[in-house]
XYZ file of C-alpha atoms in Angstrom:
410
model
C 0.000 0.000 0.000
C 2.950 2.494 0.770
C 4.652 1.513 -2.313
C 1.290 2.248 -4.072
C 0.818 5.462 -2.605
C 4.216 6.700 -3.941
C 3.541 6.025 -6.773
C 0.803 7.720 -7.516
C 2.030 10.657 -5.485
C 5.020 10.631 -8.268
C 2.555 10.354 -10.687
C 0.745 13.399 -9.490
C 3.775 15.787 -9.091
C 5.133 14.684 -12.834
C 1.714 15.801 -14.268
C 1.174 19.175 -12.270
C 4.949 19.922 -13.270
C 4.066 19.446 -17.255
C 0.524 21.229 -16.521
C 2.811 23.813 -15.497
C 5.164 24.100 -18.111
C 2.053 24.170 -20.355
C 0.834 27.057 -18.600
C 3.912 29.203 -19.054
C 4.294 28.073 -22.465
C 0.588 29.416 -23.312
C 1.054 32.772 -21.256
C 4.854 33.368 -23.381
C 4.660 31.830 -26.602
C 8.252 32.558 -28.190
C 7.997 34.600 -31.019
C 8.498 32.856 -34.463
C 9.636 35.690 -36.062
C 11.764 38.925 -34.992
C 11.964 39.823 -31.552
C 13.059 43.145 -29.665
C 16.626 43.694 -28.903
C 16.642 43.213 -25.190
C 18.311 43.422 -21.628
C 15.637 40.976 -20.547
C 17.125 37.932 -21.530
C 13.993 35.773 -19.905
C 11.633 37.220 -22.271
C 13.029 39.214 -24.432
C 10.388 39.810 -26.908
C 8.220 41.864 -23.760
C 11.261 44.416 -23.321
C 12.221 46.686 -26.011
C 15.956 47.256 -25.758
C 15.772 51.048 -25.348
C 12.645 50.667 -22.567
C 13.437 50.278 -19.047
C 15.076 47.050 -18.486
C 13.654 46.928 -15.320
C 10.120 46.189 -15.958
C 8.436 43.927 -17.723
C 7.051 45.631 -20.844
C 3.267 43.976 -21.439
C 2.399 44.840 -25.509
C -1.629 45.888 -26.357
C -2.787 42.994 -28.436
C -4.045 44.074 -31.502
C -6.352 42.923 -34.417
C -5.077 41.291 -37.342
C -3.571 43.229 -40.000
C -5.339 44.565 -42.747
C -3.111 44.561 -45.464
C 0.958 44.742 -45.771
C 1.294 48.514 -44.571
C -0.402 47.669 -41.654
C -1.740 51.200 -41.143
C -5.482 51.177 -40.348
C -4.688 47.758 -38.146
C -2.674 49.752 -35.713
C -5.878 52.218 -35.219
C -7.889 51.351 -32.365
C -10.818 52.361 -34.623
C -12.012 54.965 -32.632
C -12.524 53.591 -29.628
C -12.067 56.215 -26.219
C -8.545 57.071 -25.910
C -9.028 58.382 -22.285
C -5.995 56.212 -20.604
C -6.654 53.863 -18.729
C -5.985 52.348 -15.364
C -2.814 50.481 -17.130
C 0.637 51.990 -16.098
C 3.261 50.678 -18.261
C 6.727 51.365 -17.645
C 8.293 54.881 -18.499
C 9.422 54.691 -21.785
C 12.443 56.795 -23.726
C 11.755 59.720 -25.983
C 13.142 59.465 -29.710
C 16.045 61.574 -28.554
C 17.565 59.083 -26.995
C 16.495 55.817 -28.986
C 15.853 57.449 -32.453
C 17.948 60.646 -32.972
C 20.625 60.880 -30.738
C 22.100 63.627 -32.845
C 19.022 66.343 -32.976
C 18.891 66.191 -28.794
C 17.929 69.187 -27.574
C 20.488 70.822 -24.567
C 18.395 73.414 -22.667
C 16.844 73.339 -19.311
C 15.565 69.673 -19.406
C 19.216 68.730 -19.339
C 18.577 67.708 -23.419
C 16.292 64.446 -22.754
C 12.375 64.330 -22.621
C 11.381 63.295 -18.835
C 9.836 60.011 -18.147
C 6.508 60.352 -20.266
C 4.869 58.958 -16.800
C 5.825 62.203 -14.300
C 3.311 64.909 -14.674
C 6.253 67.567 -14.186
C 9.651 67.903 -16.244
C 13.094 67.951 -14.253
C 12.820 71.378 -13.689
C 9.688 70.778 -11.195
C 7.303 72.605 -14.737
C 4.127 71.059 -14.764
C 3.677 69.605 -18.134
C 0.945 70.553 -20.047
C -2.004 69.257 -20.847
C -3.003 71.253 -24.461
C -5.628 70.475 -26.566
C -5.947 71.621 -29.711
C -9.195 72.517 -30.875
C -11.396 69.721 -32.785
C -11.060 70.485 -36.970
C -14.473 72.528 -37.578
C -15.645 73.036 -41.514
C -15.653 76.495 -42.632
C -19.013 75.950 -44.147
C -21.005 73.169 -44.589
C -21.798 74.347 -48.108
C -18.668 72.725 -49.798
C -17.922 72.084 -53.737
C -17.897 68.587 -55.100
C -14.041 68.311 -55.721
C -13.627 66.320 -59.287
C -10.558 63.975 -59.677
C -9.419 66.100 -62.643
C -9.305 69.107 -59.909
C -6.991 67.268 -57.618
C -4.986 65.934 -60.145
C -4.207 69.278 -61.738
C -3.942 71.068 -58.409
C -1.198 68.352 -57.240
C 0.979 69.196 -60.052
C 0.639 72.816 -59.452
C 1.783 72.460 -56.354
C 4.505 70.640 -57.089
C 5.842 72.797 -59.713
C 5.526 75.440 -56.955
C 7.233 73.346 -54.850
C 11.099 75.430 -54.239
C 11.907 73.321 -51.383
C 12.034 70.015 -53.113
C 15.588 68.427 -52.891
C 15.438 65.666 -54.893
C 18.517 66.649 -57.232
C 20.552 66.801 -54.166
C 19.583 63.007 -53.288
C 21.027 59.823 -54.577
C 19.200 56.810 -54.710
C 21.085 53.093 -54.637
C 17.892 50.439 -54.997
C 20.109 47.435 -55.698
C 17.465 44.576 -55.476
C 14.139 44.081 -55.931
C 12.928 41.805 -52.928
C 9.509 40.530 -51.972
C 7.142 41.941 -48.841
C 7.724 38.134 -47.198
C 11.197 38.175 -47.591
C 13.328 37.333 -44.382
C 16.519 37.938 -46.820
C 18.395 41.352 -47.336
C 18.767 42.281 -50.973
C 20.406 45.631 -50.537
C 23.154 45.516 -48.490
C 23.866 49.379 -48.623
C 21.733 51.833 -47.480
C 19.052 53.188 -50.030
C 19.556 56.787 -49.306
C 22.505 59.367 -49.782
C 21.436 62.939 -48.629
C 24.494 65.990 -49.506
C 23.993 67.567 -46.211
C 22.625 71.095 -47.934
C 19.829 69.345 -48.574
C 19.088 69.489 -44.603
C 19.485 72.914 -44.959
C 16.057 73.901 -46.078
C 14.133 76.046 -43.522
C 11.127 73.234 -43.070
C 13.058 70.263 -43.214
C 15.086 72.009 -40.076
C 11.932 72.802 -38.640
C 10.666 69.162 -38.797
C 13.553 67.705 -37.636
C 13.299 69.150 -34.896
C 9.723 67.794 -33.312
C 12.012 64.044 -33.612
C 12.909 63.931 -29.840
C 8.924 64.661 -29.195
C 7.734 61.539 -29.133
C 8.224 58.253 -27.611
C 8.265 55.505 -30.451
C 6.477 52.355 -28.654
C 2.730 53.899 -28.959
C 2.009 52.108 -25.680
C 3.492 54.661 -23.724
C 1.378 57.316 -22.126
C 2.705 60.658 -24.087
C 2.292 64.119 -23.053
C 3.251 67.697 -24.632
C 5.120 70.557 -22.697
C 5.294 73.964 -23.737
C 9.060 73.387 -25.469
C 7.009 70.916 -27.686
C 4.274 72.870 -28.365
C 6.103 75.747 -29.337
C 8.397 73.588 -31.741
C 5.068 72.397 -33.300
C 3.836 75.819 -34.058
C 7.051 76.650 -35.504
C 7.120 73.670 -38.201
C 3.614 75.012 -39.067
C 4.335 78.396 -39.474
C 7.489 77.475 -41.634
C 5.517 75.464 -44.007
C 2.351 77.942 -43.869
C 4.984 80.167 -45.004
C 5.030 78.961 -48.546
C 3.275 79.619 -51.479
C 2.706 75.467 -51.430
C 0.703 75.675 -48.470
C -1.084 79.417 -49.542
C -1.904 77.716 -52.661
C -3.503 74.800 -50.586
C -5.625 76.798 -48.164
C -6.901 78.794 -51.253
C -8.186 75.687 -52.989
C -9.673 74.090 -49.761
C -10.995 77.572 -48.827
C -12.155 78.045 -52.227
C -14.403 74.093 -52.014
C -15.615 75.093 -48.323
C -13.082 72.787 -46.337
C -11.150 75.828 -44.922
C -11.827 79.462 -43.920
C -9.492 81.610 -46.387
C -7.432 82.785 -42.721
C -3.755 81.817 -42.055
C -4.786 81.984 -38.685
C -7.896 79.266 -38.652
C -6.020 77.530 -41.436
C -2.646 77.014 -39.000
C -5.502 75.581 -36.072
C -6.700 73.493 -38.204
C -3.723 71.822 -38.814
C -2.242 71.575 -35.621
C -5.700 69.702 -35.193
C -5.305 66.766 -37.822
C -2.221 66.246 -37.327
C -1.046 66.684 -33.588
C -3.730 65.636 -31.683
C -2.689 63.010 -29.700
C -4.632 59.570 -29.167
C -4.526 56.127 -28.803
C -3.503 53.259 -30.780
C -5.001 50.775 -28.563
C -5.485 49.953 -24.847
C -6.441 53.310 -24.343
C -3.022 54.536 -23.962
C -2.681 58.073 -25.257
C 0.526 57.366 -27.137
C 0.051 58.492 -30.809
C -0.860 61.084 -33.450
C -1.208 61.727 -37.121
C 2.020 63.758 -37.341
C 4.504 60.967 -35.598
C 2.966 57.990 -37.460
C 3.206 59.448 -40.704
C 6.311 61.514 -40.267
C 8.344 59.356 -37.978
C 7.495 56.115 -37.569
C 5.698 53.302 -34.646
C 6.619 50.723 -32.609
C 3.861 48.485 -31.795
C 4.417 45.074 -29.911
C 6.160 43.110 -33.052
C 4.825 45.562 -35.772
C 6.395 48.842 -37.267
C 3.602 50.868 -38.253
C 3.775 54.374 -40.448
C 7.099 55.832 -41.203
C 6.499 57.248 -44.665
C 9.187 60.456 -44.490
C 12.485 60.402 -46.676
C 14.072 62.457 -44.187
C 12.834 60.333 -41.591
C 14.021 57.235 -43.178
C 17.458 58.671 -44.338
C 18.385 59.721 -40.393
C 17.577 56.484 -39.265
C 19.953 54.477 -42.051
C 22.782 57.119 -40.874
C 22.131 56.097 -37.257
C 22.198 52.518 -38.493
C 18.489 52.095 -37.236
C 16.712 51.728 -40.351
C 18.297 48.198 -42.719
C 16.589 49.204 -46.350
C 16.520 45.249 -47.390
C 15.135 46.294 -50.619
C 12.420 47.372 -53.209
C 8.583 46.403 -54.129
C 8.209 48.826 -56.184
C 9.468 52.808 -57.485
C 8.084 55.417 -59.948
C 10.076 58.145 -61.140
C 8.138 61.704 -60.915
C 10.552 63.716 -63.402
C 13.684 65.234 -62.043
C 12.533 66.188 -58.474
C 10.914 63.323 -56.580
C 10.363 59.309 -56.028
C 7.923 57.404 -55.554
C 9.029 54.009 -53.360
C 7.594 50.778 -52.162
C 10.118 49.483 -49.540
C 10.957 47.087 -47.201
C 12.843 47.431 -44.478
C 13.593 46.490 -40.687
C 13.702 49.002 -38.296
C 14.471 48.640 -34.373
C 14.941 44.729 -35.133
C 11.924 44.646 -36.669
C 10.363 44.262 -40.041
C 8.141 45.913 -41.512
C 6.942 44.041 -45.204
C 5.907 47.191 -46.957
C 6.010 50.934 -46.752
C 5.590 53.790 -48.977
C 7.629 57.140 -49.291
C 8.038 60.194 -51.467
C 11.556 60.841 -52.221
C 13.071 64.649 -52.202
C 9.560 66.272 -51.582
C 9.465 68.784 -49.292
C 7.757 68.499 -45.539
C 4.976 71.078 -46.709
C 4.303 69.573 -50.300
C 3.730 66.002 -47.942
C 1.891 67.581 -45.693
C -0.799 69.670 -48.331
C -1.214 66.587 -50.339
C -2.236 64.083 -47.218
C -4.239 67.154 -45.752
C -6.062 68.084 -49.346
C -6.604 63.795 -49.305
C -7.815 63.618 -45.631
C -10.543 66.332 -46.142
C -11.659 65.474 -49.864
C -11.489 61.920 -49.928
C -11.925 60.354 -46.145
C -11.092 56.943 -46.096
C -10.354 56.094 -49.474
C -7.801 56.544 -52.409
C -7.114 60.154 -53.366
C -6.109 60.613 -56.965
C -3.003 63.148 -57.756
C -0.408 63.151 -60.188
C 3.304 64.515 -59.833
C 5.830 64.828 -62.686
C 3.164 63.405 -65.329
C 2.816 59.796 -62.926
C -0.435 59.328 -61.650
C -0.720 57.638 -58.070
C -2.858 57.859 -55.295
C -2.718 58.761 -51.381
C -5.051 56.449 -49.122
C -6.249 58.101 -45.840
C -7.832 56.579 -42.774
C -10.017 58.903 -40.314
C -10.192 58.785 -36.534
C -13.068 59.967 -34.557
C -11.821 61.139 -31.387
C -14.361 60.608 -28.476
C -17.127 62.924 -27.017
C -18.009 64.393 -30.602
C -14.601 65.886 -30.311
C -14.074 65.763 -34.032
C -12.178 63.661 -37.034
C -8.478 63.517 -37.252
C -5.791 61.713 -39.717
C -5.101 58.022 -38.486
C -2.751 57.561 -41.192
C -1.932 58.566 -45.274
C 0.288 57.406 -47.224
C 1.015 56.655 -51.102
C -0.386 54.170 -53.478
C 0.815 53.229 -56.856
């Protein structure tokens, strides 16, 4: 009877001990593809390398993708983003993780606090700004015909003096497939003659990079610095006769009042409200997803700026592995279908223009967002017809529509 009793007591422990490992197993699953660079060597796929390494980092699950460029997919469809109860650990602005060389050196000692304290290092509460919800000038607006958008696009881009495309050099090397695990292009895509940075609103944007924390599951705030730096990138692009041109034609339909003023609101609106991405977390907005780029759990979502792109391969961030596709638009601009792996992580395709200026990008994804919501916008650049796809996002409490992401098709 003793002997029988051990026996099954040895039974027993062996089968709680493989319940166990089952358990763990279906809590963790390793990762079959890439996984974040980590300190955390027990799980490294929870802790992104540049995160605090002494937490664990938790990701937002998310729905299925939608299609390769995983943009909509990393919406939470316009569900609150009031943040939650959920307190994930601090994370690191851009300026340390992303662009170590446009840190800022000022009173903040050069780094963005912890995105979690509600006052900077110099004991400044941070702010809490919200820009006003985009309002219609009139609600009598003008059917806009593809021909109109098509011709105004072109305009604009004749008009378009801050375009440095002739001072850019493009090395595709291979053609490579969205699947594609391999590296086709072992050089970098992008060679920029530093004059090129040079341009008064390509300055101006490059400065907003140490704004933002990448991970969108971070809680992000704005403090006045930020704010002020945001306003300045508008009023250098609003400063152009790209942008003029713009608010004429949108004024002119019934999208926009015809006032620099309202006009500049507006787009502080679409694209720098901040919302969420998922879990509630207030960790996102039009501007970074577009202009920079995400980090999502396993997923790089947006990042559809040249400049962007071409600090990131300097910094040996960004590993171009190759192109899906590229149309030439004249002497002055690209048109690419890329992929690439950036933070460790790869995303299968992404789209870019190629020398264009930050306000010719930023009038042709606005003119997009307001005429065609939610589906393909038709322009033409250089003689090459393409298209820009937009995705709204209702903000909560009748707060308004803003950009959840644009981008080109072709």
């Amino acid at each position: 009877m003793a002997e029988m009793k051990g026996t099954m007591k040895l039974i027993v422990m062996c089968a709680f001990v493989t319940w166990a490992a089952r358990g763990v197993e279906g809590l963790d699953p390793q990762p079959q593809g890439n996984v974040w660079k980590s300190g955390n060597t027990s799980r490294p796929w929870q802790n992104p390398g540049w995160a605090s390494s002494t937490q664990t980092y938790n990701p937002v699950t998310q729905p299925p993708s939608k299609d390769q460029n995983s943009e909509w997919p990393s919406l939470s469809g316009g569900r609150q983003e009031v943040q939650q109860n959920r307190q994930p650990s601090s994370g690191v602005s851009y300026s340390r993780t992303v662009s170590p060389t446009n840190q800022r050196t000022g009173s903040t000692g050069g780094l963005r606090p912890s995105s979690q304290r509600p006052y900077n290092q110099n004991g400044q509460q941070r702010s809490t700004y919200k820009p006003p919800s985009p309002v219609s000038a009139s609600h009598n607006r003008t059917r806009t015909t593809d021909q109109e958008l098509t011709t105004l696009s072109e305009k604009l881009f004749d008009e378009d003096v801050n375009n440095v495309g002739q001072n850019i050099r493009l090395n595709y090397q291979s053609r490579t497939q969205s699947n594609s695990l391999k590296d086709a292009a072992p050089e970098p895509l992008l060679t920029v003659d530093p004059v090129a940075l040079d341009s008064p609103t390509i300055k101006a944007l490059r400065q907003l990079y140490d704004n933002y924390i990448a991970d969108s599951s971070f809680v992000e705030s704005i403090t006045s610095t930020e704010r002020q730096e945001e306003s300045d990138f508008l009023d250098k692009i609003l400063d152009t006769r790209v942008m003029a041109d713009t608010m004429e034609f949108l004024a002119d339909k019934g999208y926009v009042q015809r006032n620099k003023k309202a006009f500049k609101e507006l787009l502080n609106s679409i694209w720098f409200t901040m919302y969420s991405r998922g879990g509630g977390i207030i960790g996102s907005s039009a501007f970074e997803h577009v202009f920079l780029g995400e980090l999502k759990k396993d997923e790089v979502s947006g990042l559809h700026n040249w400049v962007y792109f071409a600090n990131e391969e300097e910094n040996h961030r960004a590993d171009y592995m190759g192109y899906l596709k590229k149309l030439d638009l004249g002497k002055k601009s690209n048109l690419l279908k890329v992929h690439f792996r950036w933070s460790n992580i790869i995303k299968n395709s992404g789209s870019m223009f190629v020398g264009t200026s930050p306000e010719m990008e930023i009038a042709l994804y606005t003119i997009c967002f307001l005429t065609r919501p939610d589906d393909r916008c038709p322009l033409s650049l250089g003689g090459k017809t393409f298209g820009i796809q937009t995705y709204t996002y209702r903000l909560n409490r009748n707060r308004g529509v803003v950009i959840g992401s644009a981008y080109p098709v072709f």
